[in-house]
Amino acid sequence: MLKELLDKQRSYTDHFFSSIDLQPIENLVQLLLLCKGTIYFTGVGKSGLVAKKIAFTMVSTGTRARYVSPMDAVHGDLGMVSSQDVFIMLSKSGESDELINLAPAIHNKGASLICVVSKPNSRLANVSHSTITLPFLRELCPFDMAPTMSTTTQLLFGDLLTIALMRHKNFSLDDYALNHPSGQIGKRIRLKVKDLMLTGNRIPLCKPDEYLGDILVELSNKRCGCILISGRNGELLGIFTDGDLRRALQNHGGDVLRSSMREMMNSNPNFIGPDSLAWDALKRMEANPQKRIMMLPVVDADCKILGLLHIHDIIQSGLS
């Protein structure tokens, strides 16, 4: 049964993507970019919930938007609507009395009225300044009644509109961070490598001419799972991990302890700068599931060692 429903859902969604007319939406994007006031969204029932979601997403991505219920609108909330605003109504049928009765009041306020419907020849379309028609075959519900695919297409439309406005406005990551200072999103945007890296004497270090047997205490005591090999001026020359140690002992036995770190180190390690986002560091460390990076050296522009970033510290920070 689930496979059948999934196939229908895919078919109905494909119909939306293959049939949608982008020109009216392009025109709406331009109208909203020129809007000097507020973009209002409204709807009845499930369409109202979608309208609220679209408005809230727009606000978080730099567009002045607001949701208002049609009932509250006709009982005083229209007082905040002006001729500089755009009013967008979402309705599957375009026949909701609450919206149709609200339309004359929107006209009286001088705001632009846009309806987003699935039936182009609806009463709501006839009383709006312009209409967006969303392609729609039928609901996923076996009775073609419960709002499912109709609200899905409304959500797709809302996301399309929101991100188009976001890109036109060159809304930056820094702008996004200002709107999301808390929670996981906020951390991903503002938490940097230098906020989490190990520094000072917590970094396991050795010189390239030291023998493997001599650095085992440093490797063990710092409990970082690796040791960084530094040059005369503190520059990063390589890295040697617990895994490298196990493989060396398995392949060469105890004789390998008399080898120099210059011979044993990985001389082409991954590294990152201190001002990089910790989230970007995590994505880099997990990029290859078959060879996940557990420790990432942190260096400056001259490749001098500044710190060591451990994947466990990133995860414990709440980023993932």
Short mmCIF file of N, CA and C in Angstrom, two decimals, residues 167-242:
data_model
loop_
_atom_site.label_atom_id
_atom_site.label_comp_id
_atom_site.label_asym_id
_atom_site.label_seq_id
_atom_site.Cartn_x
_atom_site.Cartn_y
_atom_site.Cartn_z
N ARG A 167 17.35 35.38 -2.75
CA ARG A 167 18.49 35.49 -3.66
C ARG A 167 18.53 36.85 -4.35
N HIS A 168 17.35 37.36 -4.73
CA HIS A 168 17.31 38.68 -5.36
C HIS A 168 17.86 39.76 -4.41
N LYS A 169 17.62 39.60 -3.13
CA LYS A 169 18.07 40.58 -2.14
C LYS A 169 19.49 40.35 -1.67
N ASN A 170 20.15 39.31 -2.22
CA ASN A 170 21.51 38.96 -1.80
C ASN A 170 21.59 38.78 -0.28
N PHE A 171 20.59 38.13 0.26
CA PHE A 171 20.55 37.86 1.70
C PHE A 171 21.71 36.95 2.05
N SER A 172 22.60 37.42 2.92
CA SER A 172 23.86 36.73 3.19
C SER A 172 23.76 35.80 4.39
N LEU A 173 24.80 35.00 4.56
CA LEU A 173 24.88 34.11 5.72
C LEU A 173 24.95 34.92 7.01
N ASP A 174 25.64 36.07 6.96
CA ASP A 174 25.70 36.94 8.14
C ASP A 174 24.32 37.49 8.48
N ASP A 175 23.55 37.84 7.45
CA ASP A 175 22.17 38.30 7.68
C ASP A 175 21.35 37.20 8.32
N TYR A 176 21.54 35.98 7.83
CA TYR A 176 20.80 34.84 8.37
C TYR A 176 21.16 34.62 9.84
N ALA A 177 22.43 34.80 10.15
CA ALA A 177 22.89 34.61 11.53
C ALA A 177 22.24 35.62 12.47
N LEU A 178 22.05 36.85 12.01
CA LEU A 178 21.42 37.88 12.84
C LEU A 178 19.99 37.50 13.19
N ASN A 179 19.33 36.77 12.29
CA ASN A 179 17.94 36.37 12.52
C ASN A 179 17.81 35.05 13.26
N HIS A 180 18.93 34.32 13.41
CA HIS A 180 18.90 33.01 14.07
C HIS A 180 20.04 32.89 15.08
N PRO A 181 20.03 33.72 16.13
CA PRO A 181 21.16 33.71 17.07
C PRO A 181 21.21 32.50 17.98
N SER A 182 20.12 31.76 18.12
CA SER A 182 20.08 30.66 19.07
C SER A 182 19.80 29.34 18.38
N GLY A 183 19.93 28.25 19.15
CA GLY A 183 19.62 26.92 18.65
C GLY A 183 20.68 26.39 17.71
N GLN A 184 20.37 25.24 17.11
CA GLN A 184 21.33 24.57 16.24
C GLN A 184 21.66 25.41 15.02
N ILE A 185 20.65 26.08 14.44
CA ILE A 185 20.91 26.92 13.26
C ILE A 185 21.88 28.03 13.62
N GLY A 186 21.65 28.69 14.77
CA GLY A 186 22.54 29.76 15.19
C GLY A 186 23.96 29.28 15.39
N LYS A 187 24.12 28.12 16.00
CA LYS A 187 25.46 27.58 16.23
C LYS A 187 26.16 27.28 14.92
N ARG A 188 25.43 26.71 13.98
CA ARG A 188 26.05 26.37 12.70
C ARG A 188 26.55 27.61 11.97
N ILE A 189 25.91 28.73 12.19
CA ILE A 189 26.27 29.94 11.47
C ILE A 189 27.36 30.75 12.18
N ARG A 190 27.39 30.72 13.51
CA ARG A 190 28.31 31.60 14.22
C ARG A 190 29.48 30.89 14.90
N LEU A 191 29.34 29.58 15.22
CA LEU A 191 30.39 28.88 15.95
C LEU A 191 31.56 28.59 15.03
N LYS A 192 32.74 29.04 15.41
CA LYS A 192 33.92 28.89 14.56
C LYS A 192 34.88 27.86 15.13
N VAL A 193 35.81 27.45 14.28
CA VAL A 193 36.80 26.45 14.67
C VAL A 193 37.56 26.90 15.90
N LYS A 194 37.94 28.18 15.95
CA LYS A 194 38.74 28.67 17.06
C LYS A 194 37.99 28.62 18.39
N ASP A 195 36.66 28.52 18.33
CA ASP A 195 35.87 28.43 19.55
C ASP A 195 35.93 27.04 20.17
N LEU A 196 36.30 26.03 19.39
CA LEU A 196 36.26 24.65 19.86
C LEU A 196 37.63 23.96 19.88
N MET A 197 38.61 24.52 19.21
CA MET A 197 39.89 23.82 19.07
C MET A 197 40.68 23.77 20.38
N LEU A 198 41.51 22.74 20.50
CA LEU A 198 42.46 22.63 21.61
C LEU A 198 43.64 23.54 21.31
N THR A 199 44.15 24.20 22.34
CA THR A 199 45.26 25.12 22.15
C THR A 199 46.34 24.90 23.20
N GLY A 200 47.46 25.61 23.03
CA GLY A 200 48.53 25.61 24.03
C GLY A 200 49.10 24.23 24.28
N ASN A 201 49.34 23.93 25.56
CA ASN A 201 49.99 22.65 25.90
C ASN A 201 49.04 21.46 25.79
N ARG A 202 47.79 21.71 25.38
CA ARG A 202 46.86 20.60 25.16
C ARG A 202 47.08 19.96 23.79
N ILE A 203 47.85 20.61 22.94
CA ILE A 203 48.12 20.08 21.60
C ILE A 203 49.29 19.11 21.68
N PRO A 204 49.14 17.88 21.24
CA PRO A 204 50.26 16.93 21.21
C PRO A 204 51.21 17.27 20.06
N LEU A 205 52.48 17.54 20.40
CA LEU A 205 53.45 17.99 19.40
C LEU A 205 54.75 17.20 19.51
N CYS A 206 55.43 17.08 18.41
CA CYS A 206 56.78 16.51 18.40
C CYS A 206 57.54 17.06 17.22
N LYS A 207 58.86 16.81 17.20
CA LYS A 207 59.72 17.24 16.10
C LYS A 207 59.92 16.10 15.11
N PRO A 208 60.27 16.41 13.89
CA PRO A 208 60.38 15.36 12.87
C PRO A 208 61.52 14.37 13.10
N ASP A 209 62.56 14.79 13.85
CA ASP A 209 63.70 13.91 14.06
C ASP A 209 63.56 13.03 15.31
N GLU A 210 62.48 13.21 16.06
CA GLU A 210 62.25 12.36 17.22
C GLU A 210 61.83 10.98 16.76
N TYR A 211 62.17 9.98 17.60
CA TYR A 211 61.83 8.60 17.26
C TYR A 211 60.41 8.28 17.76
N LEU A 212 59.78 7.35 17.04
CA LEU A 212 58.43 6.96 17.39
C LEU A 212 58.35 6.48 18.84
N GLY A 213 59.34 5.69 19.26
CA GLY A 213 59.32 5.19 20.63
C GLY A 213 59.38 6.28 21.67
N ASP A 214 59.99 7.42 21.31
CA ASP A 214 60.15 8.52 22.27
C ASP A 214 58.91 9.40 22.38
N ILE A 215 58.04 9.33 21.41
CA ILE A 215 56.87 10.24 21.44
C ILE A 215 55.60 9.55 21.93
N LEU A 216 55.71 8.28 22.26
CA LEU A 216 54.52 7.55 22.68
C LEU A 216 53.88 8.11 23.94
N VAL A 217 54.73 8.62 24.86
CA VAL A 217 54.20 9.21 26.09
C VAL A 217 53.35 10.44 25.76
N GLU A 218 53.88 11.30 24.88
CA GLU A 218 53.13 12.49 24.46
C GLU A 218 51.84 12.10 23.76
N LEU A 219 51.91 11.12 22.88
CA LEU A 219 50.73 10.64 22.15
C LEU A 219 49.68 10.10 23.10
N SER A 220 50.13 9.38 24.14
CA SER A 220 49.19 8.77 25.08
C SER A 220 48.63 9.78 26.08
N ASN A 221 49.49 10.64 26.62
CA ASN A 221 49.06 11.55 27.69
C ASN A 221 48.08 12.60 27.21
N LYS A 222 48.24 13.09 25.97
CA LYS A 222 47.35 14.15 25.49
C LYS A 222 45.98 13.62 25.08
N ARG A 223 45.87 12.33 24.84
CA ARG A 223 44.59 11.67 24.56
C ARG A 223 43.80 12.34 23.44
N CYS A 224 44.51 12.70 22.39
CA CYS A 224 43.84 13.34 21.25
C CYS A 224 43.70 12.39 20.07
N GLY A 225 44.35 11.23 20.17
CA GLY A 225 44.28 10.28 19.07
C GLY A 225 45.26 10.57 17.96
N CYS A 226 46.13 11.57 18.17
CA CYS A 226 47.12 11.90 17.15
C CYS A 226 48.22 12.76 17.77
N ILE A 227 49.27 12.97 17.01
CA ILE A 227 50.31 13.92 17.39
C ILE A 227 50.69 14.71 16.14
N LEU A 228 50.90 16.00 16.29
CA LEU A 228 51.26 16.86 15.17
C LEU A 228 52.76 17.02 15.13
N ILE A 229 53.34 16.93 13.95
CA ILE A 229 54.78 17.11 13.78
C ILE A 229 55.02 18.53 13.31
N SER A 230 55.79 19.28 14.10
CA SER A 230 56.00 20.70 13.80
C SER A 230 57.44 20.97 13.40
N GLY A 231 57.62 21.97 12.55
CA GLY A 231 58.94 22.37 12.10
C GLY A 231 59.60 23.34 13.06
N ARG A 232 60.72 23.88 12.65
CA ARG A 232 61.52 24.77 13.50
C ARG A 232 60.75 26.01 13.90
N ASN A 233 59.91 26.52 13.02
CA ASN A 233 59.15 27.75 13.29
C ASN A 233 57.70 27.47 13.69
N GLY A 234 57.41 26.24 14.07
CA GLY A 234 56.07 25.90 14.51
C GLY A 234 55.11 25.57 13.39
N GLU A 235 55.63 25.41 12.18
CA GLU A 235 54.76 25.10 11.05
C GLU A 235 54.39 23.62 11.06
N LEU A 236 53.24 23.31 10.49
CA LEU A 236 52.75 21.94 10.43
C LEU A 236 53.47 21.17 9.33
N LEU A 237 54.16 20.09 9.72
CA LEU A 237 54.85 19.24 8.75
C LEU A 237 54.07 17.96 8.47
N GLY A 238 53.34 17.49 9.47
CA GLY A 238 52.61 16.25 9.27
C GLY A 238 51.80 15.86 10.49
N ILE A 239 51.16 14.70 10.41
CA ILE A 239 50.34 14.20 11.51
C ILE A 239 50.55 12.68 11.61
N PHE A 240 50.47 12.18 12.82
CA PHE A 240 50.59 10.74 13.07
C PHE A 240 49.50 10.36 14.05
N THR A 241 48.67 9.37 13.68
CA THR A 241 47.49 9.03 14.47
C THR A 241 47.65 7.70 15.19
N ASP A 242 46.71 7.45 16.10
CA ASP A 242 46.67 6.15 16.77
C ASP A 242 46.53 5.02 15.75
#
